[in-house]
mmCIF file of C-alpha atoms in Angstrom:
data_model
loop_
_atom_site.group_PDB
_atom_site.id
_atom_site.type_symbol
_atom_site.label_atom_id
_atom_site.label_comp_id
_atom_site.label_asym_id
_atom_site.label_seq_id
_atom_site.Cartn_x
_atom_site.Cartn_y
_atom_site.Cartn_z
ATOM 1 C CA MET A 1 0.000 0.000 0.000
ATOM 2 C CA ARG A 2 1.512 3.274 -1.110
ATOM 3 C CA ALA A 3 1.461 6.020 1.513
ATOM 4 C CA ARG A 4 -0.284 9.251 0.617
ATOM 5 C CA SER A 5 1.437 12.581 1.154
ATOM 6 C CA TYR A 6 0.039 15.184 3.546
ATOM 7 C CA PRO A 7 1.300 18.585 4.711
ATOM 8 C CA ARG A 8 3.929 18.290 7.431
ATOM 9 C CA THR A 9 1.524 19.834 9.930
ATOM 10 C CA TRP A 10 -0.790 16.817 9.560
ATOM 11 C CA ARG A 11 1.321 13.968 10.841
ATOM 12 C CA ARG A 12 -0.210 12.590 14.045
ATOM 13 C CA GLY A 13 -3.275 10.423 14.470
ATOM 14 C CA ALA A 14 -5.200 8.568 17.166
ATOM 15 C CA VAL A 15 -7.509 5.561 17.011
ATOM 16 C CA VAL A 16 -10.333 4.733 19.421
ATOM 17 C CA GLU A 17 -11.793 1.301 18.626
ATOM 18 C CA PRO A 18 -13.115 -1.232 21.176
ATOM 19 C CA HIS A 19 -12.208 -4.288 19.079
ATOM 20 C CA VAL A 20 -8.503 -5.102 19.316
ATOM 21 C CA LEU A 21 -7.956 -6.605 15.849
ATOM 22 C CA GLN A 22 -9.811 -3.776 14.118
ATOM 23 C CA ARG A 23 -7.894 -1.224 16.169
ATOM 24 C CA LEU A 24 -4.545 -2.731 15.209
ATOM 25 C CA ARG A 25 -5.500 -2.868 11.524
ATOM 26 C CA THR A 26 -6.690 0.749 11.538
ATOM 27 C CA VAL A 27 -3.343 1.797 12.999
ATOM 28 C CA GLU A 28 -1.569 -0.093 10.203
ATOM 29 C CA VAL A 29 -3.712 1.501 7.493
ATOM 30 C CA LEU A 30 -3.061 5.013 8.791
ATOM 31 C CA ARG A 31 0.649 4.358 9.141
ATOM 32 C CA ASP A 32 1.295 2.448 5.923
ATOM 33 C CA GLY A 33 -1.399 3.949 3.717
ATOM 34 C CA ALA A 34 -1.344 7.558 4.868
ATOM 35 C CA GLY A 35 2.073 7.971 6.461
ATOM 36 C CA ILE A 36 0.457 9.135 9.697
ATOM 37 C CA GLU A 37 2.155 8.544 13.043
ATOM 38 C CA VAL A 38 -0.419 7.058 15.421
ATOM 39 C CA VAL A 39 0.439 8.519 18.821
ATOM 40 C CA HIS A 40 -2.417 6.898 20.733
ATOM 41 C CA ALA A 41 -4.639 3.849 20.270
ATOM 42 C CA SER A 42 -7.134 2.652 22.862
ATOM 43 C CA ASP A 43 -10.578 1.168 23.358
ATOM 44 C CA SER A 44 -12.420 4.227 24.672
ATOM 45 C CA LEU A 45 -12.834 7.965 24.337
ATOM 46 C CA ASP A 46 -12.209 8.312 28.074
ATOM 47 C CA ALA A 47 -8.799 6.668 27.688
ATOM 48 C CA LEU A 48 -7.876 9.082 24.903
ATOM 49 C CA MET A 49 -8.980 12.139 26.888
ATOM 50 C CA THR A 50 -7.030 10.960 29.948
ATOM 51 C CA TRP A 51 -3.917 10.445 27.811
ATOM 52 C CA MET A 52 -4.227 13.871 26.191
ATOM 53 C CA ARG A 53 -4.514 15.610 29.562
ATOM 54 C CA GLY A 54 -1.074 14.230 30.415
ATOM 55 C CA GLN A 55 0.540 15.357 27.154
ATOM 56 C CA ASP A 56 1.825 18.632 25.805
ATOM 57 C CA ARG A 57 -0.397 19.981 23.016
ATOM 58 C CA SER A 58 2.476 19.488 20.583
ATOM 59 C CA SER A 59 1.967 15.724 21.028
ATOM 60 C CA TRP A 60 -1.781 15.721 20.480
ATOM 61 C CA PRO A 61 -3.200 14.020 17.380
ATOM 62 C CA HIS A 62 -4.297 16.061 14.394
ATOM 63 C CA LEU A 63 -6.755 13.334 13.400
ATOM 64 C CA LEU A 64 -8.911 10.965 15.450
ATOM 65 C CA LEU A 65 -10.584 7.890 13.980
ATOM 66 C CA ILE A 66 -13.233 6.712 16.414
ATOM 67 C CA GLU A 67 -15.760 3.897 16.546
ATOM 68 C CA MET A 68 -18.721 5.244 18.470
ATOM 69 C CA LEU A 69 -21.626 2.852 18.870
ATOM 70 C CA PRO A 70 -24.855 4.783 18.300
ATOM 71 C CA LEU A 71 -26.495 3.574 21.492
ATOM 72 C CA ALA A 72 -23.429 4.612 23.503
ATOM 73 C CA TYR A 73 -23.260 8.130 22.065
ATOM 74 C CA GLY A 74 -24.723 10.323 24.792
ATOM 75 C CA GLU A 75 -24.327 13.921 25.847
ATOM 76 C CA ARG A 76 -21.009 13.204 27.583
ATOM 77 C CA GLU A 77 -19.483 11.716 24.450
ATOM 78 C CA ARG A 78 -20.958 14.465 22.282
ATOM 79 C CA SER A 79 -19.349 17.112 24.521
ATOM 80 C CA ALA A 80 -15.982 15.341 24.380
ATOM 81 C CA VAL A 81 -16.049 15.193 20.572
ATOM 82 C CA ALA A 82 -17.014 18.878 20.420
ATOM 83 C CA ALA A 83 -14.119 19.763 22.749
ATOM 84 C CA LEU A 84 -11.651 17.820 20.604
ATOM 85 C CA ARG A 85 -12.796 19.556 17.436
ATOM 86 C CA LYS A 86 -12.627 22.947 19.141
ATOM 87 C CA ALA A 87 -9.026 22.126 20.083
ATOM 88 C CA GLY A 88 -8.236 21.529 16.416
ATOM 89 C CA VAL A 89 -8.503 17.736 16.238
ATOM 90 C CA ARG A 90 -10.254 16.461 13.109
ATOM 91 C CA VAL A 91 -12.666 13.702 14.177
ATOM 92 C CA MET A 92 -13.765 10.898 11.860
ATOM 93 C CA LEU A 93 -16.392 8.335 12.796
ATOM 94 C CA VAL A 94 -15.645 4.808 11.560
ATOM 95 C CA SER A 95 -18.653 2.739 12.564
ATOM 96 C CA SER A 96 -20.831 -0.250 11.777
ATOM 97 C CA LEU A 97 -23.722 2.262 11.984
ATOM 98 C CA THR A 98 -26.117 -0.157 13.646
ATOM 99 C CA PRO A 99 -28.805 -0.238 14.934
ATOM 100 C CA ARG A 100 -30.051 1.775 11.965
ATOM 101 C CA GLY A 101 -32.528 3.907 13.904
ATOM 102 C CA ALA A 102 -30.033 5.038 16.514
ATOM 103 C CA ALA A 103 -27.271 5.411 13.928
ATOM 104 C CA ARG A 104 -29.198 8.216 12.257
ATOM 105 C CA SER A 105 -28.503 10.387 15.295
ATOM 106 C CA LEU A 106 -24.768 10.022 14.655
ATOM 107 C CA MET A 107 -25.143 11.361 11.135
ATOM 108 C CA GLY A 108 -26.528 14.560 12.590
ATOM 109 C CA ALA A 109 -23.692 14.856 15.088
ATOM 110 C CA GLU A 110 -20.608 16.989 14.647
ATOM 111 C CA PHE A 111 -18.041 14.783 12.932
ATOM 112 C CA ASP A 112 -15.651 15.835 10.188
ATOM 113 C CA GLY A 113 -16.131 12.554 8.378
ATOM 114 C CA VAL A 114 -18.193 9.360 8.559
ATOM 115 C CA VAL A 115 -17.058 6.003 7.161
ATOM 116 C CA SER A 116 -18.924 2.699 7.306
ATOM 117 C CA LYS A 117 -17.026 -0.383 8.440
ATOM 118 C CA ALA A 118 -18.337 -1.965 5.243
ATOM 119 C CA ASP A 119 -16.231 0.504 3.229
ATOM 120 C CA THR A 120 -12.885 -0.502 1.732
ATOM 121 C CA GLU A 121 -9.551 0.608 3.131
ATOM 122 C CA GLU A 122 -9.057 2.687 -0.012
ATOM 123 C CA THR A 123 -12.299 4.531 0.718
ATOM 124 C CA LEU A 124 -11.166 5.122 4.288
ATOM 125 C CA LEU A 125 -7.914 6.635 3.035
ATOM 126 C CA ALA A 126 -9.798 8.827 0.579
ATOM 127 C CA ALA A 127 -11.939 10.085 3.453
ATOM 128 C CA VAL A 128 -8.835 10.750 5.556
ATOM 129 C CA ALA A 129 -7.340 12.778 2.711
ATOM 130 C CA GLU A 130 -10.445 14.956 2.428
ATOM 131 C CA VAL A 131 -10.840 15.471 6.162
ATOM 132 C CA LEU A 132 -7.205 16.448 6.659
ATOM 133 C CA VAL A 133 -7.513 19.286 4.148
ATOM 134 C CA GLY A 134 -10.559 20.671 5.906
ATOM 135 C CA GLU A 135 -13.366 19.011 3.971
ATOM 136 C CA GLU A 136 -16.285 17.074 5.426
ATOM 137 C CA TYR A 137 -16.689 13.575 4.012
ATOM 138 C CA VAL A 138 -19.450 10.969 4.335
ATOM 139 C CA THR A 139 -19.082 7.806 2.266
ATOM 140 C CA GLU A 140 -21.891 6.454 0.110
ATOM 141 C CA LEU A 141 -22.145 3.280 2.194
ATOM 142 C CA ALA A 142 -22.408 5.354 5.360
ATOM 143 C CA ARG A 143 -25.261 7.365 3.859
ATOM 144 C CA ALA A 144 -26.989 4.204 2.659
ATOM 145 C CA ALA A 145 -26.654 2.539 6.062
ATOM 146 C CA VAL A 146 -28.839 5.168 7.684
ATOM 147 C CA ALA A 147 -31.087 6.102 4.764
ATOM 148 C CA PRO A 148 -34.708 6.622 5.834
ATOM 149 C CA ASP A 149 -37.051 3.705 5.186
ATOM 150 C CA PRO A 150 -40.712 4.654 4.717
ATOM 151 C CA ARG A 151 -41.712 1.515 6.619
ATOM 152 C CA MET A 152 -39.587 2.427 9.623
ATOM 153 C CA PRO A 153 -40.692 4.916 12.276
ATOM 154 C CA GLN A 154 -38.430 7.788 13.204
ATOM 155 C CA LEU A 155 -37.275 6.935 16.725
ATOM 156 C CA SER A 156 -35.549 9.299 19.098
ATOM 157 C CA LEU A 157 -32.210 8.170 20.526
ATOM 158 C CA GLN A 158 -33.811 7.225 23.861
ATOM 159 C CA GLU A 159 -36.643 5.368 22.149
ATOM 160 C CA ALA A 160 -34.129 3.438 20.052
ATOM 161 C CA LYS A 161 -32.113 2.552 23.158
ATOM 162 C CA VAL A 162 -35.177 1.256 24.993
ATOM 163 C CA PHE A 163 -36.313 -0.684 21.924
ATOM 164 C CA GLU A 164 -32.929 -2.325 21.359
ATOM 165 C CA LEU A 165 -32.398 -3.294 24.999
ATOM 166 C CA TYR A 166 -35.958 -4.544 25.472
ATOM 167 C CA VAL A 167 -36.023 -6.818 22.430
ATOM 168 C CA ALA A 168 -32.548 -8.063 23.382
ATOM 169 C CA GLY A 169 -34.152 -9.631 26.454
ATOM 170 C CA LYS A 170 -33.778 -7.113 29.250
ATOM 171 C CA PRO A 171 -36.806 -6.539 31.504
ATOM 172 C CA ILE A 172 -38.103 -2.996 31.440
ATOM 173 C CA GLY A 173 -36.654 -2.265 34.894
ATOM 174 C CA ALA A 174 -33.175 -3.232 33.725
ATOM 175 C CA VAL A 175 -33.669 -1.196 30.552
ATOM 176 C CA ALA A 176 -34.510 1.869 32.635
ATOM 177 C CA GLU A 177 -31.432 1.371 34.799
ATOM 178 C CA SER A 178 -29.200 0.936 31.741
ATOM 179 C CA ILE A 179 -30.172 4.297 30.244
ATOM 180 C CA GLY A 180 -30.454 6.156 33.551
ATOM 181 C CA VAL A 181 -34.202 6.854 33.697
ATOM 182 C CA LYS A 182 -37.123 5.785 35.885
ATOM 183 C CA GLU A 183 -38.997 2.627 34.982
ATOM 184 C CA ASP A 184 -42.164 4.595 34.170
ATOM 185 C CA THR A 185 -40.164 6.757 31.766
ATOM 186 C CA ALA A 186 -38.746 3.695 30.016
ATOM 187 C CA ARG A 187 -42.281 2.319 29.672
ATOM 188 C CA LYS A 188 -43.384 5.594 28.080
ATOM 189 C CA TYR A 189 -40.553 5.349 25.550
ATOM 190 C CA LEU A 190 -41.550 1.770 24.730
ATOM 191 C CA THR A 191 -45.199 2.779 24.330
ATOM 192 C CA ARG A 192 -44.147 5.515 21.909
ATOM 193 C CA VAL A 193 -42.182 2.969 19.869
ATOM 194 C CA LYS A 194 -45.239 0.712 19.645
ATOM 195 C CA LYS A 195 -47.518 3.585 18.630
ATOM 196 C CA LYS A 196 -45.113 4.727 15.919
ATOM 197 C CA TYR A 197 -45.019 1.243 14.392
ATOM 198 C CA ILE A 198 -48.785 0.801 14.634
ATOM 199 C CA ALA A 199 -49.275 4.179 12.927
ATOM 200 C CA LEU A 200 -47.395 2.725 9.947
ATOM 201 C CA GLY A 201 -49.724 -0.271 9.829
ATOM 202 C CA ARG A 202 -47.310 -2.695 11.457
ATOM 203 C CA GLN A 203 -48.324 -4.901 14.371
ATOM 204 C CA ALA A 204 -46.405 -4.007 17.526
ATOM 205 C CA ASN A 205 -48.465 -5.106 20.512
ATOM 206 C CA SER A 206 -46.361 -7.878 22.028
ATOM 207 C CA LYS A 207 -42.692 -8.351 22.805
ATOM 208 C CA LEU A 208 -42.596 -10.983 20.059
ATOM 209 C CA ASP A 209 -43.992 -8.413 17.617
ATOM 210 C CA LEU A 210 -41.276 -5.948 18.598
ATOM 211 C CA ALA A 211 -38.533 -8.561 18.249
ATOM 212 C CA ARG A 212 -39.811 -9.410 14.763
ATOM 213 C CA LEU A 213 -39.894 -5.740 13.772
ATOM 214 C CA ALA A 214 -36.374 -5.190 15.061
ATOM 215 C CA TRP A 215 -35.138 -8.154 13.038
ATOM 216 C CA GLU A 216 -36.981 -7.061 9.877
ATOM 217 C CA ASP A 217 -35.659 -3.506 10.080
ATOM 218 C CA GLY A 218 -32.076 -4.382 10.949
ATOM 219 C CA LEU A 219 -32.264 -2.400 14.152
ATOM 220 C CA LEU A 220 -30.200 -4.909 16.076
ATOM 221 C CA GLY A 221 -26.447 -5.044 15.447
#
């Protein structure tokens, strides 16, 4: 793989990816395909932020490639990404973009680029090239992964979280605890999900109905 050439000021990168093998390969692609020195690689945004607080700004990355699962992207993570971009770090999301409903919220978030994990390494490098010169870049596969489906209701992030956790087998009390709300609030979110599906002419009365809908719509990763 031939390394691309970038201005000397764009030489450092960081990778946040929870899966070890994918993290190691992303580091290799940036190093060998883009000639970027990866100064930090870890499994979480918290780990990156902790590392950066202990470093001089001259050691900070110019580019961050991050896998952010849609259901884990809350206000805390959103604030951290905003702070990084304000500090001059270009932030690219490299994600499986599932579940589809929750992934749509990521497309509206403040990232400099979005790449699907179904994209090729060449596409990733093309996105890196655009982002490093100040352009925003969203790949075609990333757009397609979250394209609106007329048979799918538009769920809020909290509704999507409740839906995904509930059909995955968690009781509603555990769902509420997982997303930090009261049980009654979680029930309200679930009721809204059901009503939105029913409004589209799709049966959504039982837990089995919801599990079937989630499977049909690819809402479970």
